[in-house]
Coordinates of C-alpha atoms in Angstrom, one line a residue:
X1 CA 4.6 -39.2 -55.9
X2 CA 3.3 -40.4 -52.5
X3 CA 6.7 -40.4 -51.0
X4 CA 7.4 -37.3 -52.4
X5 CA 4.2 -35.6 -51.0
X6 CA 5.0 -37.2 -47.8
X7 CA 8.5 -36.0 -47.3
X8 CA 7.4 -32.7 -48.1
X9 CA 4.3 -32.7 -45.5
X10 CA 6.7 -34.0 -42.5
X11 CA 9.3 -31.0 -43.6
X12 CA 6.1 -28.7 -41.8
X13 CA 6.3 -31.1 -38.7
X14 CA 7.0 -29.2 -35.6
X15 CA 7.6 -30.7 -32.3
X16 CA 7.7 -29.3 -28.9
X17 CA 9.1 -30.2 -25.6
X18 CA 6.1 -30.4 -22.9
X19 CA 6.2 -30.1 -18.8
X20 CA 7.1 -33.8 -17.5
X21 CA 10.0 -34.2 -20.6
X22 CA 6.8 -35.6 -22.9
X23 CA 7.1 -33.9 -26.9
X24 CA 4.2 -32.6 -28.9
X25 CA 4.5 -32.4 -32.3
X26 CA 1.6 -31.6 -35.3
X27 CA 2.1 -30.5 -39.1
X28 CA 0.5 -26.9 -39.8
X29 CA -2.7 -27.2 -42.1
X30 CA -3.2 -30.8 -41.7
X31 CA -6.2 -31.2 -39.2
X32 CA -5.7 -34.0 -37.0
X33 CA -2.3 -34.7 -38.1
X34 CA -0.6 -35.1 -34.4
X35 CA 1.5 -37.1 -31.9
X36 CA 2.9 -37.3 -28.5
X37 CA 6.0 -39.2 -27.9
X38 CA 8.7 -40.3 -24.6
X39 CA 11.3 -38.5 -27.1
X40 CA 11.7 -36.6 -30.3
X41 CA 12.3 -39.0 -32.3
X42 CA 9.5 -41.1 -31.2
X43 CA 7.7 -37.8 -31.8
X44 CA 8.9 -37.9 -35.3
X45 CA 8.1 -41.0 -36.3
X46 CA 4.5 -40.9 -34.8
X47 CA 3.7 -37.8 -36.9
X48 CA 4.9 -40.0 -40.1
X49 CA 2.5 -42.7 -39.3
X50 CA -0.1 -40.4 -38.8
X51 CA 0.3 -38.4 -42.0
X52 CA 0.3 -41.7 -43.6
X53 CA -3.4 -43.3 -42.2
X54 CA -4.7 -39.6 -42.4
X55 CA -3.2 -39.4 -46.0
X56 CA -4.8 -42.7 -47.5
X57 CA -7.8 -42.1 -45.8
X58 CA -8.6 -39.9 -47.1
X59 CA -7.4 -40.1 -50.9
X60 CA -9.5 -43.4 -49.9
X61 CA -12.5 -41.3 -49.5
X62 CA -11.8 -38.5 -52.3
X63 CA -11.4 -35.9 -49.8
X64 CA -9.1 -33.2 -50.5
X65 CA -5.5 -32.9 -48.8
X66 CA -2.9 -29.7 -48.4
X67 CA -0.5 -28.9 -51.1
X68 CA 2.5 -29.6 -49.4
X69 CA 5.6 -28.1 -50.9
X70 CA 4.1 -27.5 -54.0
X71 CA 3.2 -31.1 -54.8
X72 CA -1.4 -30.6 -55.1
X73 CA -2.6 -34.7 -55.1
X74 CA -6.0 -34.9 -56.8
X75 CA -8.1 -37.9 -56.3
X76 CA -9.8 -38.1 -59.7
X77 CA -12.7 -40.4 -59.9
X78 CA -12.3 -43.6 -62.4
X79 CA -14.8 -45.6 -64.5

């Protein structure tokens, strides 16, 4: 399920070219969730590691995430 949500969150990733051949790149509705990067695909794979600390942190904390492509992960407390 992780992987799945994952997948589906870095489908939203969107990187931009910046002045001095540096990329930007962020995923829509997931606060905090960016990178800066040489090249795009160092861009790309920032953004994944990102999304995954920010992810476990905070299912690690019970905080709520985005739906991302339909996929809703609940942190449900257990005894």
């Amino acid at each position: 399920m992780l992987s799945r949500y994952l997948r589906a969150a870095m489908r939203g990733a969107k990187c931009e070219l910046l002045e001095g051949d540096a990329y930007y790149g962020s995923i829509p509705g997931f606060e905090g969730v960016w990178a800066d990067a040489a090249s795009l695909e160092e861009c790309r794979d920032e953004i994944e590691e990102v999304i995954e600390e920010w992810l476990l942190f905070r299912l690690s904390r019970q905080l709520p995430v985005p739906v991302a492509d339909g996929i809703d992960l609940v942190v449900r407390e257990v005894a």
